[in-house]
Tab-separated table of C-alpha atoms in Angstrom:
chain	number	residue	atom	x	y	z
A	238	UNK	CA	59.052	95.651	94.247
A	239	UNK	CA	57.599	99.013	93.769
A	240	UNK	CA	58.112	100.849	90.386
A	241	UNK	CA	61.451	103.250	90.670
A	242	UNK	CA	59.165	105.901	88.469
A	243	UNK	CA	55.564	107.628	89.244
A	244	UNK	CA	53.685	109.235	86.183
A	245	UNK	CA	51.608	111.909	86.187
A	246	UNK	CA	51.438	112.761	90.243
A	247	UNK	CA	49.209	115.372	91.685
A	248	UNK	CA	51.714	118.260	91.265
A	249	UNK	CA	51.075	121.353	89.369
A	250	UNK	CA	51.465	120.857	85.282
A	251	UNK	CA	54.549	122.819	85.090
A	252	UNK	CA	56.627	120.144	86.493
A	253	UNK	CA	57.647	116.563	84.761
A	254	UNK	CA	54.947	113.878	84.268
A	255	UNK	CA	57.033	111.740	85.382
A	256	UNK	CA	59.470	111.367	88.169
A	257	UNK	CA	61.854	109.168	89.887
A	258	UNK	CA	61.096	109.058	92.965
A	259	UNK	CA	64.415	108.735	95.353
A	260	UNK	CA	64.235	107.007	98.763
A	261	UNK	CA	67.297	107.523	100.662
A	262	UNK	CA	70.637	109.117	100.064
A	263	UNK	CA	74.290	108.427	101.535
A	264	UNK	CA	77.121	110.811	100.267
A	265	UNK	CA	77.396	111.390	96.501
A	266	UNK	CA	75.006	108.401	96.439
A	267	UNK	CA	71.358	107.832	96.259
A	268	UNK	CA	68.772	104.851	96.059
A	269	UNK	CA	65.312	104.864	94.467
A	270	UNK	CA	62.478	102.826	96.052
A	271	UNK	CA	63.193	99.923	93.371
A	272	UNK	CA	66.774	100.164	95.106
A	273	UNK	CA	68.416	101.105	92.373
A	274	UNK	CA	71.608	103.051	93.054
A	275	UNK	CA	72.681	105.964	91.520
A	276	UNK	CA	75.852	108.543	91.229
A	277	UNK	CA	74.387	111.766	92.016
A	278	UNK	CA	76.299	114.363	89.854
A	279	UNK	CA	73.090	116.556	90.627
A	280	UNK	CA	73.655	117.590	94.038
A	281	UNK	CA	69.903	118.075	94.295
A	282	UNK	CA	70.604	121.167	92.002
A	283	UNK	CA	74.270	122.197	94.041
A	284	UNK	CA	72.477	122.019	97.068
A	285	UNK	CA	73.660	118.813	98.602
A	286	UNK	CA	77.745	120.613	98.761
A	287	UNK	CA	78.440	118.045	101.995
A	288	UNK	CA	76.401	114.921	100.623
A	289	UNK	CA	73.330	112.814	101.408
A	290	UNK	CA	72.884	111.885	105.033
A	291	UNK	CA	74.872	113.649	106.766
A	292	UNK	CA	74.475	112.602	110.697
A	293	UNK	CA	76.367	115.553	111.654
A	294	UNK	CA	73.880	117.714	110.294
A	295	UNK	CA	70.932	115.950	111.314
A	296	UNK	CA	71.897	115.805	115.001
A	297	UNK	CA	72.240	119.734	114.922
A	298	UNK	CA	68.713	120.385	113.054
A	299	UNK	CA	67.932	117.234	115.962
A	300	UNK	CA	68.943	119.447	118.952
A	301	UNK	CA	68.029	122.835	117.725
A	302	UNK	CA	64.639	121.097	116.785
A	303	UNK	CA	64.061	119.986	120.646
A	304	UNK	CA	64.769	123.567	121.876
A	305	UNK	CA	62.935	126.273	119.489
A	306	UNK	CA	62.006	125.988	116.254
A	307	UNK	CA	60.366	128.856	115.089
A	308	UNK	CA	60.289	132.918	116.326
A	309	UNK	CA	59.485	134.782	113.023
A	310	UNK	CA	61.133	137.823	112.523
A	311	UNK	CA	59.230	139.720	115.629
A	312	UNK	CA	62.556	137.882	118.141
A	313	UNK	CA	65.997	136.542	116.927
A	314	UNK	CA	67.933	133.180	118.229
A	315	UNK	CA	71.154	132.748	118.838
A	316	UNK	CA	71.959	130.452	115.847
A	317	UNK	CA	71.073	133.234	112.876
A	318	UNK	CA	73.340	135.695	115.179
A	319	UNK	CA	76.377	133.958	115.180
A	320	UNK	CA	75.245	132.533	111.258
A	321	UNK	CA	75.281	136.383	110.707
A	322	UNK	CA	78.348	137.680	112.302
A	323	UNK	CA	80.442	134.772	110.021
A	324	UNK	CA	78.720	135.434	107.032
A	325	UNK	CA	79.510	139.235	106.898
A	326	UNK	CA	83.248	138.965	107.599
A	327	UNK	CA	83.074	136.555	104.535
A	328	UNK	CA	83.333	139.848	102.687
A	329	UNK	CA	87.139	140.225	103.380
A	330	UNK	CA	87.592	137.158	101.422
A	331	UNK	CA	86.540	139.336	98.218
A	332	UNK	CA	89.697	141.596	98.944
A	333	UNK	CA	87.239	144.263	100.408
A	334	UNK	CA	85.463	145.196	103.710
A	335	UNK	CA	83.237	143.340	105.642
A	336	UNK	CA	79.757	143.508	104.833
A	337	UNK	CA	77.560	145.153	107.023
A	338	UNK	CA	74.275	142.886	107.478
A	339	UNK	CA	72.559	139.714	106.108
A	340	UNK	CA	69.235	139.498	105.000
A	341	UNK	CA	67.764	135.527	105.363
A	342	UNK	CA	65.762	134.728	103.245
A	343	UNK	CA	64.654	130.974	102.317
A	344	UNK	CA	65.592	130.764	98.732
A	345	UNK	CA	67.878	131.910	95.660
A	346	UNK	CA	65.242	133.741	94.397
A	347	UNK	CA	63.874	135.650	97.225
A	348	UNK	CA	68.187	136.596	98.215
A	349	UNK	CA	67.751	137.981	94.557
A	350	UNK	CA	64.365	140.017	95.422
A	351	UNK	CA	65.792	141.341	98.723
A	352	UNK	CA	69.258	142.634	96.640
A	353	UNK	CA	66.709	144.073	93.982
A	354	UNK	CA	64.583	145.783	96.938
A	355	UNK	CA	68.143	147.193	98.520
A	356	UNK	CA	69.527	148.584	95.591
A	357	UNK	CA	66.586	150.445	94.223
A	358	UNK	CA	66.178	152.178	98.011
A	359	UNK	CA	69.574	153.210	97.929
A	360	UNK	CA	69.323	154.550	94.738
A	361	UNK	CA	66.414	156.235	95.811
A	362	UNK	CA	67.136	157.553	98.958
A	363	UNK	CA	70.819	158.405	97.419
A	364	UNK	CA	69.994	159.651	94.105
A	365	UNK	CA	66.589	160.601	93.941
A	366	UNK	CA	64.022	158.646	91.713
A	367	UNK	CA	64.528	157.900	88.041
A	368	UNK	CA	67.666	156.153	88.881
A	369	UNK	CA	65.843	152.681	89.241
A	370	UNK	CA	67.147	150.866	86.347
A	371	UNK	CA	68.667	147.443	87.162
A	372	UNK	CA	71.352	145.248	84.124
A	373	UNK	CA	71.452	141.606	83.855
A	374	UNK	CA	72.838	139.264	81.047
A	375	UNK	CA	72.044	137.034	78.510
A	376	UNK	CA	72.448	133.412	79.749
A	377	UNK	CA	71.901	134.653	83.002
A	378	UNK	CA	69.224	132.808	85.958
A	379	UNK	CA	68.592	134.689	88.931
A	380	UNK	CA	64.949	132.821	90.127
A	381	UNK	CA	61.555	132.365	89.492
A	382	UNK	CA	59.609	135.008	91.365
A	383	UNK	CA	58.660	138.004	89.398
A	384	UNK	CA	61.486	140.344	89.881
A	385	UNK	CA	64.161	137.730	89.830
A	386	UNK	CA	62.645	136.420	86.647
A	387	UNK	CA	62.754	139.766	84.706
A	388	UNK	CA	66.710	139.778	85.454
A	389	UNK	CA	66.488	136.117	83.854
A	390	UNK	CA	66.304	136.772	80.195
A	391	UNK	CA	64.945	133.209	78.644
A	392	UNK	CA	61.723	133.365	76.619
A	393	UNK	CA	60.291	130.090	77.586
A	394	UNK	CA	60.511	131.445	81.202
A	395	UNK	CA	59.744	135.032	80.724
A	396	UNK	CA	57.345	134.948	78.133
A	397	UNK	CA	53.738	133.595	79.713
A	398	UNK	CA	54.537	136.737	82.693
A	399	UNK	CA	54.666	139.876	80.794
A	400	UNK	CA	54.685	142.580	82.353
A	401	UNK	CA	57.321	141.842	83.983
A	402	UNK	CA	59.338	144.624	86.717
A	403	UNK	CA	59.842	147.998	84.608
A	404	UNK	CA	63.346	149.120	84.038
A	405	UNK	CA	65.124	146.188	83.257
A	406	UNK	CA	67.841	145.605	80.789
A	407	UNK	CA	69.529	142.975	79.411
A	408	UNK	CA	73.359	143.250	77.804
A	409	UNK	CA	75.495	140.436	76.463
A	410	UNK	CA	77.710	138.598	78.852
A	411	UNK	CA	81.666	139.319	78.425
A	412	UNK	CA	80.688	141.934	75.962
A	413	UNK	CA	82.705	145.193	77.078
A	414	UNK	CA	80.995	147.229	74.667
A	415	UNK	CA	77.681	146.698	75.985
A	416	UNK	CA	78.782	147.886	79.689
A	417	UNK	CA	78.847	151.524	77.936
A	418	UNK	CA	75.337	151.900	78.512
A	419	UNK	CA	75.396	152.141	82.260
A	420	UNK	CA	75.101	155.631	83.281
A	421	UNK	CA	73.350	156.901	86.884
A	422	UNK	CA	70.294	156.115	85.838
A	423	UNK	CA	71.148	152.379	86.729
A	424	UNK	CA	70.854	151.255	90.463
A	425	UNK	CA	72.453	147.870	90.059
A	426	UNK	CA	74.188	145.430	87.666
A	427	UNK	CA	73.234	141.806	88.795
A	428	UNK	CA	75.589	139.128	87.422
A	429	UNK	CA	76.489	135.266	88.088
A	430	UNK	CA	80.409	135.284	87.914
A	431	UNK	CA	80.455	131.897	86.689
A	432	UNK	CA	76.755	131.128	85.057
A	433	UNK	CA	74.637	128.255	85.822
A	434	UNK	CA	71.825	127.071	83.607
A	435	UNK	CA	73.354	130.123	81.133
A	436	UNK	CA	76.554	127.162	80.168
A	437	UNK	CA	79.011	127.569	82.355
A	438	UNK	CA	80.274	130.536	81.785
A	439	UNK	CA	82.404	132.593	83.875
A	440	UNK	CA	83.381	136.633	83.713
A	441	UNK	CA	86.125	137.560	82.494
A	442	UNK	CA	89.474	139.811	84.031
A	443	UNK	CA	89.127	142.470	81.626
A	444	UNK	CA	84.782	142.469	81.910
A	445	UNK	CA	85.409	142.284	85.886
A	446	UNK	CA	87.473	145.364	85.637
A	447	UNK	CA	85.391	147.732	83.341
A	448	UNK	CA	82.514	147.060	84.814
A	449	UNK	CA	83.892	147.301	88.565
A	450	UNK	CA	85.291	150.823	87.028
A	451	UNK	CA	81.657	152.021	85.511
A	452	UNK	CA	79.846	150.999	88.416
A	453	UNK	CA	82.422	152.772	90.757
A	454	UNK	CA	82.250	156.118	88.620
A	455	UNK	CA	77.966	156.597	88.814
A	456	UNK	CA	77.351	154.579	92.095
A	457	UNK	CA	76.090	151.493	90.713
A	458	UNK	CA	75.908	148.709	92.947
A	459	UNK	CA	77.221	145.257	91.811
A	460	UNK	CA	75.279	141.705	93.218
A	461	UNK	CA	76.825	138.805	92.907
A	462	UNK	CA	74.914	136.138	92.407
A	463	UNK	CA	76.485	133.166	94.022
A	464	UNK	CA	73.495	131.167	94.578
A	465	UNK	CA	74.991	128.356	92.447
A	466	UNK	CA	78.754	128.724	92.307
A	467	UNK	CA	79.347	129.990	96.023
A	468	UNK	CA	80.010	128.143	99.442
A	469	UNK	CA	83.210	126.823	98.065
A	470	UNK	CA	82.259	124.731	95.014
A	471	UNK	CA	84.939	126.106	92.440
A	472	UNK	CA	87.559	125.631	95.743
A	473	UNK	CA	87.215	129.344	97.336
A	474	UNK	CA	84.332	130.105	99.512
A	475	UNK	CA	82.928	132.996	96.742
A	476	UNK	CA	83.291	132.241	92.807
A	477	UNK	CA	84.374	135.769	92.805
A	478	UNK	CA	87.600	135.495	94.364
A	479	UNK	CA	89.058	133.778	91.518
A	480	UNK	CA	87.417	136.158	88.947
A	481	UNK	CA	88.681	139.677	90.025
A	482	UNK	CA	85.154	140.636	91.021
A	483	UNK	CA	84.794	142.613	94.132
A	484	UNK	CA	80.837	142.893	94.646
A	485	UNK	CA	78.927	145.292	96.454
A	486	UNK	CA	76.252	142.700	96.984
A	487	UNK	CA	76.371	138.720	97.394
A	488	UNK	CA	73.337	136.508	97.405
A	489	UNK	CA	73.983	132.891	98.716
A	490	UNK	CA	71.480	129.937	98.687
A	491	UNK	CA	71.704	126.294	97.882
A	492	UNK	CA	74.031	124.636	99.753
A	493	UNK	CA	73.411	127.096	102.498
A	494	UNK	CA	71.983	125.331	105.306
A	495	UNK	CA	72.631	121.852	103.736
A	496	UNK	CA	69.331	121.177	102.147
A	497	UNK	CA	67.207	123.300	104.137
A	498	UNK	CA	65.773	126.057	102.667
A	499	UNK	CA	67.893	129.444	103.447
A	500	UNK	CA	69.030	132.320	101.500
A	501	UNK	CA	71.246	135.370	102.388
A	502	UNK	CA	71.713	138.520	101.030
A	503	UNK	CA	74.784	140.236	102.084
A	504	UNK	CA	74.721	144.167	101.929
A	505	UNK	CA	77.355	146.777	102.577
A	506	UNK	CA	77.404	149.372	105.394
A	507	UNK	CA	76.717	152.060	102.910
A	508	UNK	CA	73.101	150.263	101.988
A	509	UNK	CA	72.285	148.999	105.206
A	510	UNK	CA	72.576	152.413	106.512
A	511	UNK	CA	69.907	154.048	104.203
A	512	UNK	CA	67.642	151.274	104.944
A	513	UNK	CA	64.695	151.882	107.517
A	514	UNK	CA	61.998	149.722	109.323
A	515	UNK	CA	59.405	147.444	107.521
A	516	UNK	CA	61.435	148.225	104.119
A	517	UNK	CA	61.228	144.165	103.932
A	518	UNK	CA	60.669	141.707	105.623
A	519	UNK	CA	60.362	137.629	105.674
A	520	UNK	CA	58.325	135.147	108.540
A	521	UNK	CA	60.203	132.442	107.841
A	522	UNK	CA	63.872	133.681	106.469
A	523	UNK	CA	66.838	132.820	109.596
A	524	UNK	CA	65.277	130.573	111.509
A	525	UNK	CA	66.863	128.836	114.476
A	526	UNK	CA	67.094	125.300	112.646
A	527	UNK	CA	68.538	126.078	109.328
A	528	UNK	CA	70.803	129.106	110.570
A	529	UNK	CA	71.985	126.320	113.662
A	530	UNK	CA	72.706	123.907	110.784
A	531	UNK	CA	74.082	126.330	107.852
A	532	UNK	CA	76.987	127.410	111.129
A	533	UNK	CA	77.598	123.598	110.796
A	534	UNK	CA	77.905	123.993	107.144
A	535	UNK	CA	80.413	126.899	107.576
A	536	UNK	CA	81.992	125.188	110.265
A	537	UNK	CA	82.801	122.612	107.401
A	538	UNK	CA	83.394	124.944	104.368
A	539	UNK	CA	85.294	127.590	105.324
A	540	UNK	CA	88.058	125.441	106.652
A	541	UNK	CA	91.140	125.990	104.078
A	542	UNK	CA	91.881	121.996	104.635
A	543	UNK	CA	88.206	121.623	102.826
A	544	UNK	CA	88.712	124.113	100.290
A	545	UNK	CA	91.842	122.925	99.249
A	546	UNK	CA	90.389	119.467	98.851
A	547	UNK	CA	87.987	120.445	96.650
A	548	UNK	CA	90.873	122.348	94.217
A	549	UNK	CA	92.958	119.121	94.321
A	550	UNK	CA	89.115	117.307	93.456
A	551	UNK	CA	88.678	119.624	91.070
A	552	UNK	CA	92.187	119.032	89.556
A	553	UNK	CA	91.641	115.561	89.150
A	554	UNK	CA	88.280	115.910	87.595
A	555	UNK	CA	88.959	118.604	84.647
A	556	UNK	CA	92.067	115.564	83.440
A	557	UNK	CA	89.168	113.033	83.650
A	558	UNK	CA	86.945	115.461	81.784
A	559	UNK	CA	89.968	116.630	79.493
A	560	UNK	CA	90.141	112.975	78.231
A	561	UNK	CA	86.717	112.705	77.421
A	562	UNK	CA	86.665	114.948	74.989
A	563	UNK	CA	90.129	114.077	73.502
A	564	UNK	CA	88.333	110.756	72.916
A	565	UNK	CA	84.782	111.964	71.963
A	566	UNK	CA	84.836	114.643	68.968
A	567	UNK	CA	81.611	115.524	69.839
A	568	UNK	CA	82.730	117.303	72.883
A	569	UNK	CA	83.226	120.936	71.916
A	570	UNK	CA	84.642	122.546	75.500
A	571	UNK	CA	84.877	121.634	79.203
A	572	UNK	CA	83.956	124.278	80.753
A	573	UNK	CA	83.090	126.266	84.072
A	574	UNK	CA	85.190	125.952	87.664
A	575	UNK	CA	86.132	124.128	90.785
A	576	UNK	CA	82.403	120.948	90.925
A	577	UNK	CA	80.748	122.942	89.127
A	578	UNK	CA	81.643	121.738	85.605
A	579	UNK	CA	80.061	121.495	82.113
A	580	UNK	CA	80.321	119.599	78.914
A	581	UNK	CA	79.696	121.381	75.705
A	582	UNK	CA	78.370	119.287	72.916
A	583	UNK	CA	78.113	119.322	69.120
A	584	UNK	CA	74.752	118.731	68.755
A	585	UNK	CA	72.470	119.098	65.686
A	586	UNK	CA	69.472	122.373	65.925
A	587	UNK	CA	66.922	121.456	67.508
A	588	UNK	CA	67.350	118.639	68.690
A	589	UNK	CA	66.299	116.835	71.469
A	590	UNK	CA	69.917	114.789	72.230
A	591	UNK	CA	70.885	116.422	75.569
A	592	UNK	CA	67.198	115.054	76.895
A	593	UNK	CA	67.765	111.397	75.416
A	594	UNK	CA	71.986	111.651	77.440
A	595	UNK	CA	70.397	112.579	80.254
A	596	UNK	CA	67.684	109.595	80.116
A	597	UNK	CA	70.510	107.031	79.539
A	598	UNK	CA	72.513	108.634	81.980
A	599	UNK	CA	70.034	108.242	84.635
A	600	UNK	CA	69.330	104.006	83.157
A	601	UNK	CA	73.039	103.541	83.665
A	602	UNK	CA	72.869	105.092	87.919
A	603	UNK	CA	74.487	108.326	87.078
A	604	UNK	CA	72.248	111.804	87.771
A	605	UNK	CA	73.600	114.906	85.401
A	606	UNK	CA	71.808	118.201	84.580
A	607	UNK	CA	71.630	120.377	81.672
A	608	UNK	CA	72.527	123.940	81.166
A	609	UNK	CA	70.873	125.583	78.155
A	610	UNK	CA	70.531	123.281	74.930
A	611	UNK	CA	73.799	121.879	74.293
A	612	UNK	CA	75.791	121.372	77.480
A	613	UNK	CA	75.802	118.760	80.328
A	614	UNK	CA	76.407	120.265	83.880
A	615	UNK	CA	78.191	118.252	86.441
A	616	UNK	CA	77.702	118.967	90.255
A	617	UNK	CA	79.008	116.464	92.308
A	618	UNK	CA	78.923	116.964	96.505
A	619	UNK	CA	81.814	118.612	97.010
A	620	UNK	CA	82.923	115.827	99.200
A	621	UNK	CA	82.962	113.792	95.978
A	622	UNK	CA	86.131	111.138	95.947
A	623	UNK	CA	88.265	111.014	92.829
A	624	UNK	CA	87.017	107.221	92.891
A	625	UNK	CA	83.869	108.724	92.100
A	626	UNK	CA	84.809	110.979	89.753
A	627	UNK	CA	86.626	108.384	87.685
A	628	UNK	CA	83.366	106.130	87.960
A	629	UNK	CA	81.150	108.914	87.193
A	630	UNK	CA	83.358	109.918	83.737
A	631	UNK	CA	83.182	106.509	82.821
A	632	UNK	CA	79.642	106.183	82.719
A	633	UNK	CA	79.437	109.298	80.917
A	634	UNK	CA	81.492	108.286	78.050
A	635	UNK	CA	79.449	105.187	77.444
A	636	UNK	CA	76.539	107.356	77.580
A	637	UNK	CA	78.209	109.751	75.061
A	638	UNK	CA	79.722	107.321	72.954
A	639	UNK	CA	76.214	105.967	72.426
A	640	UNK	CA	74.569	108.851	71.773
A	641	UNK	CA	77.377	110.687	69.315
A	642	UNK	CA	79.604	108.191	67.944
C-alpha cells in the first residue's frame, strides 16, 4: 500500500515539505492513495461549493471539451456570453443596478488586479492623476500577485517583495475613525465583507454605511472582494447582501467554475464606459470550458431552493458549533457566516497549537484550515448534510479536547 504522505517533492520551496497526496473525491468526502477517508471541511480552499465529483459538471466540461476548447481573447464562445449576461444582473441582488461588464480572469488574485487596473483608469480619466491612491485593511487577503499583495497587509507575505505598488494604505477594519482619511485623492477602497484568512470577520452596519457615504461624497469606488465568501456560501449569492454593503465593484473566484480556474470582475456602467481597447487583457480568462461549466454552477447556486438550504445548513451548524464551545473553555468565539465559519481559540503567544489541531485533525479523517494564528476555519461544500456536520463537530471536539483540556 503506497504511503498516504510524499516529503519533500519537486515543487518550489515555498510550499510544504510534505503533503498528502489525495486520490479521489466524492461530495464533502475525499480518499488518499493509502485509502484513507477523510471529511473535507477544506473545500479545496472554498472552491469545491458543489462537492467532489460532481458528474454533472464533468459531463458539461466533457461536451464543451469535444466542441472548442480554447479561442483566447482575439473571438468569444457562446458559454462566457451567456456566463456574462447572468453574472451582471447578479448586481440587482446588492439592492443596486446591474453591472455593466465582466472581466474573466482565471484567479482571485488576477479579479483583484483587473478591479485595481479599473479603478485607477477611472480615476484617471475622471479625475485627473494624483488621485491613484487605493485603502485596504488590516486582516485583509486579496492574492498573491504584486498588486493584490500590497492590498494584503501581512508581513510574512509582504515583507521579502518590497517595493511593493505605490499609493497604498492600510486602515483598521470596523474602525470608523480611520475611514476619515479618505478624501479624492483615493480611487478605491478594497474590502472582504466577511474576511477570510484575516479571522472571520465580517463589516459591520454602521462601517458599511460611513464608508458607502465617504466613498459616495469624493467618487471613490468600493470592490468587494467576494472571492471567498461569495457564490452563496453564507446562504445569499453575495456576502454583501446580508451586510448592508452595496459595492461598486465585485470580484468572484473560487467556487466559480467548480474547480476550474476562473475569476470575474464585475464593473459598473460608469467604469466600463471610460475604459478603452488593450487597457487589459488576459489569453486564457473566459474560456469556453470553465465559463460552460461555471453556467452549470449558477444554474445550481442561484436557485433560492439551494440558497435556502444552505441557511437552514448553516442554522444547524452554528448550534453544533455553539455547543462546542459551551463545552470547551478554550473556545473564545464562533465566528463568521452562512459555511464559512471559524473557531476562535485561547491559545498561548506564540505558539504553535493551531498547527499541532490541524495535524490531529487531519490523523482523525477530518480536513480544517486556519485563519491567522488563533482560529480554525471551517468550509464545508455547501452541499454539506447536517449528518456531516454533526460528524465533522464531533471529531473536532476530540481533537480540541486533546489539545486544550
Amino acid at each position: 500500500m503506497k504511503d498516504r504522505m510524499i516529503y519533500h517533492p519537486p515543487f518550489p520551496k515555498n510550499y510544504a515539505d510534505e503533503f498528502l497526496v489525495l486520490e479521489k473525491g466524492k461530495g464533502s468526502w475525499v480518499w488518499d492513495r493509502s485509502g484513507k477517508r477523510y471529511l473535507d471541511f477544506s473545500s479545496g480552499i472554498a472552491v469545491n461549493a458543489l462537492g467532489h465529483g460532481r458528474i454533472d459538471l464533468a459531463r458539461v466540461a466533457y461536451r464543451q471539451m469535444k466542441k472548442l476548447t480554447h479561442v483566447s481573447n482575439l473571438f468569444t464562445t457562446e458559454p462566457a456570453l451567456q456566463l456574462a449576461s447572468r453574472l451582471v444582473a447578479t448586481g440587482e441582488r446588492l439592492g443596486g443596478p446591474a453591472f455593466a461588464a465582466v472581466h474573466f480572469g482565471n484567479s482571485g488574485t488576477e479579479a483583484n488586479e483587473a478591479a485595481i487596473k479599473y479603478t485607477r483608469v477611472y480615476a484617471l480619466r475622471t479625475r485627473g492623476e494624483g488621485h491613484h491612491k487605493l485603502l485596504s485593511f488590516t486582516g485583509a487577503f486579496h492574492g498573491r500577485t504584486i498588486g493584490a499583495l500590497s492590498l494584503t497587509p501581512t508581513e510574512k507575505y509582504q515583507k521579502p517583495y518590497h517595493p511593493l505598488l505605490p499609493g497604498v494604505e492600510t486602515a483598521s477594519f470596523n474602525n470608523l475613525n480611520d475611514l476619515d482619511r479618505l478624501d479624492a485623492s483615493y480611487a478605491a477602497v478594497f474590502l472582504e465583507p466577511l474576511q477570510g484568512e484575516g479571522g472571520l470577520d465580517q463589516i459591520t452596519p454602521e462601517f458599511a454605511a460611513k464608508l458607502q457615504e465617504i466613498c459616495h461624497k469624493h467618487d471613490i469606488l468600493i470592490v468587494a472582494d467576494e472571492i471567498q465568501c461569495g457564490l452563496g456560501r453564507t446562504g445569499t449569492f453575495f456576502a454583501s447582501e446580508q451586510l448592508g454593503l452595496v459595492p461598486d465593484i465585485v470580484t468572484l473566484a473560487k467556487p466559480l467554475a467548480g474547480g476550474l480556474p476562473l475569476s470575474a470582475t464585475l464593473i459598473p456602467a460608469k467604469v466600463n464606459n471610460i475604459v478603452h481597447v488593450g487597457d487589459h487583457g488576459t489569453t486564457f480568462g473566459g474560456g469556453p470550458v470553465t465559463t460552460a461549466v461555471a453556467g452549470k454552477v449558477l444554474d445550481i447556486i442561484l436557485n433560492q431552493d439551494f440558497l435556502a438550504e444552505v441557511t437552514q445548513k448553516a442554522q444547524f451548524f452554528t448550534e453544533q458549533l455553539n455547543r462546542l464551545q459551551a463545552s470547551n473553555p478554550s473556545v473564545r468565539a464562533v465566528k463568521g457566516l452562512g459555511l464559512l465559519r471559524g473557531l476562535a481559540l485561547n491559545l498561548p503567544q506564540g505558539s504553535s497549537l493551531l498547527s499541532q489541531i490541524l495535524s490531529d485533525a487531519q490523523e482523525e479523517g477530518l480536513l480544517l484550515l486556519r485563519a491567522g494564528t488563533d482560529v480554525l476555519r471551517l468550509a464545508p461544500p455547501l452541499t454539506v448534510t447536517t449528518k456531516e456536520l454533526s460528524q465533522g463537530c464531533a471529531l473536532l471536539e476530540k481533537v480540541l479536547k486533546k489539545n486544550l483540556a
